[in-house]
């Protein structure tokens, strides 16, 4: 179980770090144009909002992100770009967007429905925060376990296996994995945690290259 947690930790670390790189097209052959990047950002944001309506962890992470001044400043900068505004105009003019907006307005116009929705979201938020705390504790334990050279070596060996990328692809399709990756990104804002993971990452690379 300890080894599995360590493998999951490094998988989260490398994929969350990779998410910060310049996005490429579906085939990974070229960098996205500003217009494509804006479309990608909007799609990613809409998917996140949709997930937050049914996933307590995603909702809790979203609320934390909204309270992060640095992240909100970046979001504001992105939304002020011409490419983003152009893509939003296209989205707002679509039939699907208009229908979805009307359904939301209709639901919120009914006090009973609005109250029920608020109670449900509040409950989901409490559950999500508890789960985020548990995920944070699990990541911290996995980091501590990697101080053991034997655990580090075994983790590197398993990650170097030919079928690991295939397994990683399947893992990334799991909403729970995406939530854990968001939590890892949040934890990497701590300079001490970032330094620790970078050092472990360097050791891991040496082990995998051996």
GROMACS .gro file of N, CA and C in nm, residues 30-199:
model
  510
   30UNK      N    1   0.236   2.068  -3.229
   30UNK     CA    2   0.266   2.210  -3.236
   30UNK      C    3   0.201   2.283  -3.119
   31UNK      N    4   0.250   2.402  -3.092
   31UNK     CA    5   0.189   2.483  -2.988
   31UNK      C    6   0.056   2.538  -3.038
   32UNK      N    7  -0.036   2.556  -2.944
   32UNK     CA    8  -0.166   2.612  -2.981
   32UNK      C    9  -0.152   2.759  -3.018
   33UNK      N   10  -0.237   2.806  -3.109
   33UNK     CA   11  -0.246   2.948  -3.139
   33UNK      C   12  -0.318   3.015  -3.022
   34UNK      N   13  -0.310   3.149  -3.009
   34UNK     CA   14  -0.383   3.218  -2.901
   34UNK      C   15  -0.532   3.188  -2.903
   35UNK      N   16  -0.589   3.177  -3.024
   35UNK     CA   17  -0.733   3.148  -3.035
   35UNK      C   18  -0.764   3.007  -2.985
   36UNK      N   19  -0.681   2.912  -3.022
   36UNK     CA   20  -0.701   2.774  -2.977
   36UNK      C   21  -0.681   2.762  -2.826
   37UNK      N   22  -0.585   2.837  -2.775
   37UNK     CA   23  -0.559   2.833  -2.631
   37UNK      C   24  -0.677   2.890  -2.554
   38UNK      N   25  -0.737   2.997  -2.606
   38UNK     CA   26  -0.854   3.057  -2.541
   38UNK      C   27  -0.970   2.958  -2.541
   39UNK      N   28  -0.989   2.890  -2.654
   39UNK     CA   29  -1.095   2.790  -2.664
   39UNK      C   30  -1.071   2.676  -2.567
   40UNK      N   31  -0.945   2.636  -2.556
   40UNK     CA   32  -0.907   2.529  -2.464
   40UNK      C   33  -0.934   2.572  -2.319
   41UNK      N   34  -0.896   2.695  -2.283
   41UNK     CA   35  -0.917   2.745  -2.147
   41UNK      C   36  -1.065   2.749  -2.111
   42UNK      N   37  -1.146   2.795  -2.206
   42UNK     CA   38  -1.290   2.802  -2.181
   42UNK      C   39  -1.349   2.662  -2.163
   43UNK      N   40  -1.309   2.570  -2.250
   43UNK     CA   41  -1.357   2.433  -2.239
   43UNK      C   42  -1.317   2.369  -2.108
   44UNK      N   43  -1.191   2.395  -2.066
   44UNK     CA   44  -1.141   2.340  -1.940
   44UNK      C   45  -1.218   2.398  -1.822
   45UNK      N   46  -1.245   2.529  -1.829
   45UNK     CA   47  -1.319   2.593  -1.721
   45UNK      C   48  -1.463   2.543  -1.711
   46UNK      N   49  -1.528   2.527  -1.827
   46UNK     CA   50  -1.666   2.478  -1.828
   46UNK      C   51  -1.673   2.335  -1.774
   47UNK      N   52  -1.574   2.253  -1.812
   47UNK     CA   53  -1.571   2.115  -1.763
   47UNK      C   54  -1.552   2.112  -1.612
   48UNK      N   55  -1.468   2.202  -1.562
   48UNK     CA   56  -1.445   2.209  -1.418
   48UNK      C   57  -1.570   2.251  -1.343
   49UNK      N   58  -1.642   2.349  -1.396
   49UNK     CA   59  -1.766   2.394  -1.333
   49UNK      C   60  -1.871   2.283  -1.332
   50UNK      N   61  -1.879   2.211  -1.444
   50UNK     CA   62  -1.976   2.101  -1.453
   50UNK      C   63  -1.943   1.993  -1.351
   51UNK      N   64  -1.814   1.961  -1.338
   51UNK     CA   65  -1.774   1.858  -1.242
   51UNK      C   66  -1.803   1.902  -1.099
   52UNK      N   67  -1.788   2.033  -1.074
   52UNK     CA   68  -1.810   2.085  -0.939
   52UNK      C   69  -1.955   2.074  -0.895
   53UNK      N   70  -2.048   2.060  -0.988
   53UNK     CA   71  -2.190   2.048  -0.952
   53UNK      C   72  -2.225   1.909  -0.901
   54UNK      N   73  -2.138   1.811  -0.925
   54UNK     CA   74  -2.167   1.675  -0.882
   54UNK      C   75  -2.057   1.613  -0.796
   55UNK      N   76  -1.939   1.674  -0.795
   55UNK     CA   77  -1.824   1.617  -0.725
   55UNK      C   78  -1.786   1.709  -0.607
   56UNK      N   79  -1.804   1.664  -0.482
   56UNK     CA   80  -1.774   1.747  -0.366
   56UNK      C   81  -1.630   1.797  -0.362
   57UNK      N   82  -1.535   1.711  -0.401
   57UNK     CA   83  -1.394   1.751  -0.398
   57UNK      C   84  -1.367   1.861  -0.500
   58UNK      N   85  -1.423   1.845  -0.620
   58UNK     CA   86  -1.406   1.946  -0.724
   58UNK      C   87  -1.467   2.079  -0.680
   59UNK      N   88  -1.581   2.074  -0.612
   59UNK     CA   89  -1.646   2.196  -0.562
   59UNK      C   90  -1.559   2.264  -0.456
   60UNK      N   91  -1.507   2.184  -0.363
   60UNK     CA   92  -1.422   2.240  -0.257
   60UNK      C   93  -1.296   2.303  -0.314
   61UNK      N   94  -1.236   2.238  -0.415
   61UNK     CA   95  -1.116   2.292  -0.477
   61UNK      C   96  -1.148   2.420  -0.553
   62UNK      N   97  -1.265   2.423  -0.618
   62UNK     CA   98  -1.306   2.542  -0.691
   62UNK      C   99  -1.321   2.661  -0.597
   63UNK      N  100  -1.382   2.639  -0.481
   63UNK     CA  101  -1.401   2.747  -0.386
   63UNK      C  102  -1.267   2.797  -0.332
   64UNK      N  103  -1.172   2.705  -0.315
   64UNK     CA  104  -1.038   2.747  -0.270
   64UNK      C  105  -0.970   2.830  -0.378
   65UNK      N  106  -0.985   2.786  -0.502
   65UNK     CA  107  -0.924   2.859  -0.613
   65UNK      C  108  -0.980   3.000  -0.624
   66UNK      N  109  -1.111   3.013  -0.602
   66UNK     CA  110  -1.176   3.144  -0.611
   66UNK      C  111  -1.127   3.240  -0.502
   67UNK      N  112  -1.075   3.181  -0.394
   67UNK     CA  113  -1.024   3.263  -0.284
   67UNK      C  114  -0.874   3.288  -0.293
   68UNK      N  115  -0.812   3.240  -0.400
   68UNK     CA  116  -0.668   3.256  -0.419
   68UNK      C  117  -0.642   3.382  -0.503
   69UNK      N  118  -0.590   3.490  -0.444
   69UNK     CA  119  -0.569   3.616  -0.517
   69UNK      C  120  -0.480   3.600  -0.640
   70UNK      N  121  -0.374   3.521  -0.627
   70UNK     CA  122  -0.282   3.503  -0.739
   70UNK      C  123  -0.351   3.433  -0.856
   71UNK      N  124  -0.428   3.329  -0.825
   71UNK     CA  125  -0.497   3.255  -0.929
   71UNK      C  126  -0.606   3.341  -0.994
   72UNK      N  127  -0.676   3.419  -0.913
   72UNK     CA  128  -0.781   3.503  -0.968
   72UNK      C  129  -0.723   3.615  -1.055
   73UNK      N  130  -0.604   3.663  -1.019
   73UNK     CA  131  -0.538   3.765  -1.101
   73UNK      C  132  -0.502   3.708  -1.238
   74UNK      N  133  -0.455   3.584  -1.239
   74UNK     CA  134  -0.421   3.518  -1.365
   74UNK      C  135  -0.546   3.496  -1.449
   75UNK      N  136  -0.655   3.456  -1.381
   75UNK     CA  137  -0.781   3.433  -1.451
   75UNK      C  138  -0.833   3.564  -1.513
   76UNK      N  139  -0.822   3.672  -1.436
   76UNK     CA  140  -0.867   3.801  -1.485
   76UNK      C  141  -0.787   3.845  -1.607
   77UNK      N  142  -0.656   3.821  -1.602
   77UNK     CA  143  -0.569   3.855  -1.714
   77UNK      C  144  -0.607   3.775  -1.838
   78UNK      N  145  -0.637   3.648  -1.819
   78UNK     CA  146  -0.676   3.562  -1.930
   78UNK      C  147  -0.808   3.609  -1.991
   79UNK      N  148  -0.905   3.645  -1.905
   79UNK     CA  149  -1.037   3.684  -1.954
   79UNK      C  150  -1.036   3.820  -2.025
   80UNK      N  151  -0.934   3.899  -2.001
   80UNK     CA  152  -0.925   4.029  -2.066
   80UNK      C  153  -0.862   4.023  -2.204
   81UNK      N  154  -0.811   3.907  -2.241
   81UNK     CA  155  -0.747   3.894  -2.372
   81UNK      C  156  -0.852   3.897  -2.483
   82UNK      N  157  -0.815   3.950  -2.597
   82UNK     CA  158  -0.905   3.959  -2.712
   82UNK      C  159  -0.951   3.821  -2.756
   83UNK      N  160  -0.858   3.725  -2.757
   83UNK     CA  161  -0.890   3.589  -2.803
   83UNK      C  162  -0.996   3.525  -2.712
   84UNK      N  163  -0.981   3.546  -2.581
   84UNK     CA  164  -1.077   3.489  -2.486
   84UNK      C  165  -1.215   3.551  -2.506
   85UNK      N  166  -1.219   3.684  -2.520
   85UNK     CA  167  -1.347   3.753  -2.539
   85UNK      C  168  -1.416   3.708  -2.667
   86UNK      N  169  -1.337   3.689  -2.774
   86UNK     CA  170  -1.394   3.644  -2.901
   86UNK      C  171  -1.456   3.505  -2.887
   87UNK      N  172  -1.386   3.416  -2.818
   87UNK     CA  173  -1.437   3.280  -2.801
   87UNK      C  174  -1.561   3.279  -2.712
   88UNK      N  175  -1.565   3.367  -2.611
   88UNK     CA  176  -1.682   3.375  -2.523
   88UNK      C  177  -1.804   3.425  -2.599
   89UNK      N  178  -1.784   3.519  -2.691
   89UNK     CA  179  -1.896   3.568  -2.772
   89UNK      C  180  -1.956   3.455  -2.855
   90UNK      N  181  -1.870   3.372  -2.911
   90UNK     CA  182  -1.917   3.258  -2.989
   90UNK      C  183  -1.995   3.161  -2.900
   91UNK      N  184  -1.944   3.136  -2.780
   91UNK     CA  185  -2.010   3.044  -2.688
   91UNK      C  186  -2.145   3.098  -2.645
   92UNK      N  187  -2.149   3.226  -2.609
   92UNK     CA  188  -2.273   3.287  -2.562
   92UNK      C  189  -2.382   3.291  -2.670
   93UNK      N  190  -2.339   3.288  -2.795
   93UNK     CA  191  -2.435   3.290  -2.905
   93UNK      C  192  -2.487   3.153  -2.943
   94UNK      N  193  -2.431   3.047  -2.883
   94UNK     CA  194  -2.472   2.912  -2.919
   94UNK      C  195  -2.605   2.875  -2.855
   95UNK      N  196  -2.678   2.788  -2.921
   95UNK     CA  197  -2.809   2.744  -2.873
   95UNK      C  198  -2.797   2.672  -2.739
   96UNK      N  199  -2.693   2.588  -2.725
   96UNK     CA  200  -2.674   2.511  -2.603
   96UNK      C  201  -2.652   2.602  -2.483
   97UNK      N  202  -2.570   2.704  -2.502
   97UNK     CA  203  -2.541   2.796  -2.392
   97UNK      C  204  -2.666   2.871  -2.349
   98UNK      N  205  -2.743   2.920  -2.446
   98UNK     CA  206  -2.865   2.995  -2.415
   98UNK      C  207  -2.966   2.908  -2.341
   99UNK      N  208  -2.980   2.783  -2.383
   99UNK     CA  209  -3.075   2.692  -2.318
   99UNK      C  210  -3.030   2.661  -2.175
  100UNK      N  211  -2.901   2.641  -2.157
  100UNK     CA  212  -2.847   2.612  -2.025
  100UNK      C  213  -2.866   2.732  -1.932
  101UNK      N  214  -2.841   2.851  -1.983
  101UNK     CA  215  -2.857   2.973  -1.903
  101UNK      C  216  -3.003   2.993  -1.862
  102UNK      N  217  -3.095   2.964  -1.954
  102UNK     CA  218  -3.238   2.979  -1.924
  102UNK      C  219  -3.280   2.881  -1.815
  103UNK      N  220  -3.233   2.757  -1.822
  103UNK     CA  221  -3.268   2.657  -1.721
  103UNK      C  222  -3.218   2.699  -1.583
  104UNK      N  223  -3.098   2.756  -1.580
  104UNK     CA  224  -3.042   2.800  -1.453
  104UNK      C  225  -3.122   2.916  -1.395
  105UNK      N  226  -3.157   3.013  -1.478
  105UNK     CA  227  -3.236   3.128  -1.433
  105UNK      C  228  -3.373   3.084  -1.384
  106UNK      N  229  -3.435   2.991  -1.457
  106UNK     CA  230  -3.567   2.940  -1.417
  106UNK      C  231  -3.562   2.871  -1.281
  107UNK      N  232  -3.456   2.792  -1.261
  107UNK     CA  233  -3.441   2.719  -1.134
  107UNK      C  234  -3.421   2.815  -1.018
  108UNK      N  235  -3.338   2.919  -1.039
  108UNK     CA  236  -3.308   3.013  -0.932
  108UNK      C  237  -3.422   3.111  -0.904
  109UNK      N  238  -3.518   3.120  -0.996
  109UNK     CA  239  -3.632   3.210  -0.975
  109UNK      C  240  -3.733   3.151  -0.878
  110UNK      N  241  -3.722   3.019  -0.853
  110UNK     CA  242  -3.812   2.951  -0.759
  110UNK      C  243  -3.743   2.944  -0.623
  111UNK      N  244  -3.794   3.014  -0.520
  111UNK     CA  245  -3.729   3.016  -0.388
  111UNK      C  246  -3.706   2.877  -0.329
  112UNK      N  247  -3.803   2.787  -0.347
  112UNK     CA  248  -3.790   2.653  -0.291
  112UNK      C  249  -3.676   2.577  -0.359
  113UNK      N  250  -3.671   2.586  -0.491
  113UNK     CA  251  -3.565   2.519  -0.566
  113UNK      C  252  -3.430   2.579  -0.533
  114UNK      N  253  -3.424   2.711  -0.522
  114UNK     CA  254  -3.299   2.779  -0.489
  114UNK      C  255  -3.249   2.736  -0.351
  115UNK      N  256  -3.340   2.731  -0.253
  115UNK     CA  257  -3.302   2.689  -0.118
  115UNK      C  258  -3.249   2.547  -0.115
  116UNK      N  259  -3.314   2.459  -0.191
  116UNK     CA  260  -3.271   2.320  -0.197
  116UNK      C  261  -3.132   2.308  -0.260
  117UNK      N  262  -3.110   2.386  -0.365
  117UNK     CA  263  -2.981   2.383  -0.433
  117UNK      C  264  -2.871   2.434  -0.342
  118UNK      N  265  -2.899   2.540  -0.266
  118UNK     CA  266  -2.800   2.597  -0.175
  118UNK      C  267  -2.765   2.499  -0.064
  119UNK      N  268  -2.866   2.430  -0.011
  119UNK     CA  269  -2.842   2.332   0.095
  119UNK      C  270  -2.758   2.216   0.043
  120UNK      N  271  -2.790   2.172  -0.078
  120UNK     CA  272  -2.714   2.062  -0.138
  120UNK      C  273  -2.569   2.101  -0.160
  121UNK      N  274  -2.546   2.221  -0.213
  121UNK     CA  275  -2.410   2.267  -0.239
  121UNK      C  276  -2.331   2.285  -0.110
  122UNK      N  277  -2.398   2.335  -0.006
  122UNK     CA  278  -2.330   2.353   0.122
  122UNK      C  279  -2.286   2.218   0.180
  123UNK      N  280  -2.373   2.120   0.168
  123UNK     CA  281  -2.339   1.985   0.215
  123UNK      C  282  -2.222   1.927   0.134
  124UNK      N  283  -2.229   1.944   0.003
  124UNK     CA  284  -2.122   1.895  -0.084
  124UNK      C  285  -1.989   1.963  -0.050
  125UNK      N  286  -1.994   2.092  -0.018
  125UNK     CA  287  -1.873   2.166   0.014
  125UNK      C  288  -1.809   2.114   0.142
  126UNK      N  289  -1.891   2.085   0.242
  126UNK     CA  290  -1.839   2.030   0.368
  126UNK      C  291  -1.774   1.894   0.345
  127UNK      N  292  -1.841   1.810   0.268
  127UNK     CA  293  -1.787   1.678   0.237
  127UNK      C  294  -1.657   1.691   0.158
  128UNK      N  295  -1.657   1.781   0.060
  128UNK     CA  296  -1.539   1.801  -0.023
  128UNK      C  297  -1.420   1.849   0.056
  129UNK      N  298  -1.442   1.942   0.150
  129UNK     CA  299  -1.331   1.993   0.232
  129UNK      C  300  -1.272   1.883   0.318
  130UNK      N  301  -1.356   1.795   0.370
  130UNK     CA  302  -1.307   1.683   0.450
  130UNK      C  303  -1.222   1.588   0.364
  131UNK      N  304  -1.268   1.565   0.242
  131UNK     CA  305  -1.194   1.476   0.154
  131UNK      C  306  -1.062   1.539   0.110
  132UNK      N  307  -1.061   1.670   0.088
  132UNK     CA  308  -0.937   1.739   0.052
  132UNK      C  309  -0.835   1.729   0.165
  133UNK      N  310  -0.882   1.741   0.289
  133UNK     CA  311  -0.792   1.727   0.403
  133UNK      C  312  -0.732   1.587   0.407
  134UNK      N  313  -0.815   1.487   0.376
  134UNK     CA  314  -0.767   1.349   0.374
  134UNK      C  315  -0.665   1.327   0.263
  135UNK      N  316  -0.691   1.386   0.147
  135UNK     CA  317  -0.597   1.374   0.035
  135UNK      C  318  -0.464   1.440   0.068
  136UNK      N  319  -0.471   1.555   0.133
  136UNK     CA  320  -0.351   1.628   0.172
  136UNK      C  321  -0.267   1.545   0.269
  137UNK      N  322  -0.334   1.482   0.363
  137UNK     CA  323  -0.264   1.397   0.460
  137UNK      C  324  -0.199   1.278   0.391
  138UNK      N  325  -0.270   1.219   0.293
  138UNK     CA  326  -0.216   1.104   0.221
  138UNK      C  327  -0.092   1.142   0.140
  139UNK      N  328  -0.096   1.259   0.077
  139UNK     CA  329   0.020   1.304  -0.001
  139UNK      C  330   0.139   1.329   0.090
  140UNK      N  331   0.114   1.391   0.205
  140UNK     CA  332   0.222   1.418   0.299
  140UNK      C  333   0.287   1.289   0.348
  141UNK      N  334   0.207   1.187   0.372
  141UNK     CA  335   0.261   1.057   0.416
  141UNK      C  336   0.344   0.993   0.306
  142UNK      N  337   0.297   1.004   0.183
  142UNK     CA  338   0.370   0.946   0.070
  142UNK      C  339   0.505   1.015   0.052
  143UNK      N  340   0.506   1.147   0.069
  143UNK     CA  341   0.632   1.222   0.060
  143UNK      C  342   0.730   1.173   0.167
  144UNK      N  343   0.680   1.154   0.288
  144UNK     CA  344   0.765   1.105   0.396
  144UNK      C  345   0.818   0.965   0.368
  145UNK      N  346   0.735   0.881   0.307
  145UNK     CA  347   0.776   0.744   0.279
  145UNK      C  348   0.891   0.739   0.180
  146UNK      N  349   0.898   0.837   0.090
  146UNK     CA  350   1.002   0.838  -0.014
  146UNK      C  351   1.139   0.876   0.041
  147UNK      N  352   1.147   0.911   0.169
  147UNK     CA  353   1.278   0.932   0.232
  147UNK      C  354   1.351   0.800   0.250
  148UNK      N  355   1.276   0.690   0.238
  148UNK     CA  356   1.334   0.556   0.246
  148UNK      C  357   1.390   0.519   0.108
  149UNK      N  358   1.523   0.503   0.095
  149UNK     CA  359   1.584   0.472  -0.035
  149UNK      C  360   1.525   0.349  -0.102
  150UNK      N  361   1.486   0.249  -0.023
  150UNK     CA  362   1.430   0.126  -0.079
  150UNK      C  363   1.295   0.153  -0.145
  151UNK      N  364   1.212   0.232  -0.078
  151UNK     CA  365   1.081   0.267  -0.133
  151UNK      C  366   1.099   0.350  -0.260
  152UNK      N  367   1.193   0.443  -0.259
  152UNK     CA  368   1.220   0.527  -0.375
  152UNK      C  369   1.264   0.442  -0.494
  153UNK      N  370   1.351   0.346  -0.470
  153UNK     CA  371   1.401   0.259  -0.577
  153UNK      C  372   1.290   0.173  -0.635
  154UNK      N  373   1.204   0.120  -0.551
  154UNK     CA  374   1.093   0.037  -0.598
  154UNK      C  375   0.993   0.119  -0.678
  155UNK      N  376   0.970   0.241  -0.631
  155UNK     CA  377   0.878   0.330  -0.702
  155UNK      C  378   0.931   0.361  -0.842
  156UNK      N  379   1.062   0.391  -0.850
  156UNK     CA  380   1.124   0.421  -0.979
  156UNK      C  381   1.117   0.301  -1.073
  157UNK      N  382   1.138   0.183  -1.020
  157UNK     CA  383   1.136   0.062  -1.100
  157UNK      C  384   0.998   0.039  -1.161
  158UNK      N  385   0.895   0.060  -1.082
  158UNK     CA  386   0.758   0.038  -1.133
  158UNK      C  387   0.719   0.145  -1.234
  159UNK      N  388   0.764   0.269  -1.212
  159UNK     CA  389   0.731   0.377  -1.305
  159UNK      C  390   0.806   0.363  -1.438
  160UNK      N  391   0.916   0.289  -1.437
  160UNK     CA  392   0.996   0.269  -1.558
  160UNK      C  393   0.944   0.154  -1.644
  161UNK      N  394   0.846   0.082  -1.596
  161UNK     CA  395   0.792  -0.031  -1.672
  161UNK      C  396   0.725   0.018  -1.801
  162UNK      N  397   0.737  -0.059  -1.910
  162UNK     CA  398   0.684  -0.018  -2.042
  162UNK      C  399   0.536   0.016  -2.043
  163UNK      N  400   0.458  -0.051  -1.961
  163UNK     CA  401   0.313  -0.029  -1.964
  163UNK      C  402   0.267   0.082  -1.869
  164UNK      N  403   0.363   0.151  -1.807
  164UNK     CA  404   0.324   0.253  -1.709
  164UNK      C  405   0.247   0.368  -1.773
  165UNK      N  406   0.290   0.413  -1.892
  165UNK     CA  407   0.222   0.523  -1.960
  165UNK      C  408   0.077   0.487  -1.993
  166UNK      N  409   0.056   0.361  -2.030
  166UNK     CA  410  -0.081   0.317  -2.061
  166UNK      C  411  -0.166   0.322  -1.934
  167UNK      N  412  -0.108   0.278  -1.823
  167UNK     CA  413  -0.180   0.281  -1.696
  167UNK      C  414  -0.207   0.425  -1.653
  168UNK      N  415  -0.110   0.512  -1.680
  168UNK     CA  416  -0.126   0.653  -1.645
  168UNK      C  417  -0.241   0.715  -1.723
  169UNK      N  418  -0.252   0.681  -1.852
  169UNK     CA  419  -0.360   0.733  -1.934
  169UNK      C  420  -0.496   0.696  -1.878
  170UNK      N  421  -0.509   0.573  -1.830
  170UNK     CA  422  -0.635   0.528  -1.772
  170UNK      C  423  -0.664   0.601  -1.641
  171UNK      N  424  -0.558   0.621  -1.562
  171UNK     CA  425  -0.574   0.691  -1.434
  171UNK      C  426  -0.624   0.833  -1.454
  172UNK      N  427  -0.573   0.899  -1.559
  172UNK     CA  428  -0.607   1.039  -1.582
  172UNK      C  429  -0.751   1.058  -1.629
  173UNK      N  430  -0.818   0.950  -1.666
  173UNK     CA  431  -0.958   0.957  -1.705
  173UNK      C  432  -1.051   0.953  -1.583
  174UNK      N  433  -0.993   0.926  -1.468
  174UNK     CA  434  -1.071   0.915  -1.345
  174UNK      C  435  -1.085   1.053  -1.281
  175UNK      N  436  -1.209   1.099  -1.257
  175UNK     CA  437  -1.229   1.231  -1.194
  175UNK      C  438  -1.156   1.245  -1.061
  176UNK      N  439  -1.146   1.134  -0.987
  176UNK     CA  440  -1.076   1.137  -0.859
  176UNK      C  441  -0.929   1.170  -0.875
  177UNK      N  442  -0.871   1.122  -0.984
  177UNK     CA  443  -0.731   1.151  -1.011
  177UNK      C  444  -0.713   1.299  -1.042
  178UNK      N  445  -0.805   1.356  -1.118
  178UNK     CA  446  -0.796   1.498  -1.153
  178UNK      C  447  -0.808   1.583  -1.027
  179UNK      N  448  -0.891   1.541  -0.932
  179UNK     CA  449  -0.902   1.614  -0.806
  179UNK      C  450  -0.771   1.607  -0.729
  180UNK      N  451  -0.710   1.489  -0.728
  180UNK     CA  452  -0.583   1.473  -0.657
  180UNK      C  453  -0.474   1.556  -0.723
  181UNK      N  454  -0.476   1.566  -0.856
  181UNK     CA  455  -0.377   1.647  -0.926
  181UNK      C  456  -0.394   1.795  -0.891
  182UNK      N  457  -0.518   1.840  -0.878
  182UNK     CA  458  -0.544   1.978  -0.837
  182UNK      C  459  -0.490   2.004  -0.697
  183UNK      N  460  -0.506   1.904  -0.610
  183UNK     CA  461  -0.456   1.918  -0.474
  183UNK      C  462  -0.303   1.923  -0.472
  184UNK      N  463  -0.241   1.843  -0.558
  184UNK     CA  464  -0.095   1.846  -0.567
  184UNK      C  465  -0.047   1.983  -0.615
  185UNK      N  466  -0.115   2.039  -0.714
  185UNK     CA  467  -0.080   2.172  -0.763
  185UNK      C  468  -0.091   2.276  -0.652
  186UNK      N  469  -0.194   2.261  -0.568
  186UNK     CA  470  -0.214   2.353  -0.456
  186UNK      C  471  -0.100   2.340  -0.356
  187UNK      N  472  -0.061   2.218  -0.327
  187UNK     CA  473   0.045   2.194  -0.229
  187UNK      C  474   0.181   2.241  -0.281
  188UNK      N  475   0.199   2.239  -0.413
  188UNK     CA  476   0.326   2.281  -0.471
  188UNK      C  477   0.348   2.432  -0.461
  189UNK      N  478   0.247   2.506  -0.417
  189UNK     CA  479   0.264   2.650  -0.396
  189UNK      C  480   0.348   2.676  -0.271
  190UNK      N  481   0.359   2.575  -0.184
  190UNK     CA  482   0.443   2.586  -0.066
  190UNK      C  483   0.588   2.566  -0.108
  191UNK      N  484   0.674   2.666  -0.091
  191UNK     CA  485   0.814   2.655  -0.134
  191UNK      C  486   0.886   2.532  -0.078
  192UNK      N  487   0.858   2.497   0.047
  192UNK     CA  488   0.923   2.382   0.108
  192UNK      C  489   0.880   2.252   0.039
  193UNK      N  490   0.750   2.241   0.010
  193UNK     CA  491   0.698   2.122  -0.057
  193UNK      C  492   0.753   2.114  -0.199
  194UNK      N  493   0.757   2.227  -0.267
  194UNK     CA  494   0.809   2.231  -0.404
  194UNK      C  495   0.955   2.188  -0.408
  195UNK      N  496   1.035   2.241  -0.315
  195UNK     CA  497   1.176   2.205  -0.308
  195UNK      C  498   1.195   2.057  -0.279
  196UNK      N  499   1.112   2.005  -0.189
  196UNK     CA  500   1.119   1.864  -0.153
  196UNK      C  501   1.087   1.775  -0.272
  197UNK      N  502   0.982   1.808  -0.346
  197UNK     CA  503   0.941   1.727  -0.459
  197UNK      C  504   1.041   1.738  -0.575
  198UNK      N  505   1.100   1.855  -0.593
  198UNK     CA  506   1.201   1.870  -0.698
  198UNK      C  507   1.324   1.784  -0.668
  199UNK      N  508   1.360   1.780  -0.540
  199UNK     CA  509   1.475   1.698  -0.500
  199UNK      C  510   1.444   1.550  -0.519
   0.00000   0.00000   0.00000
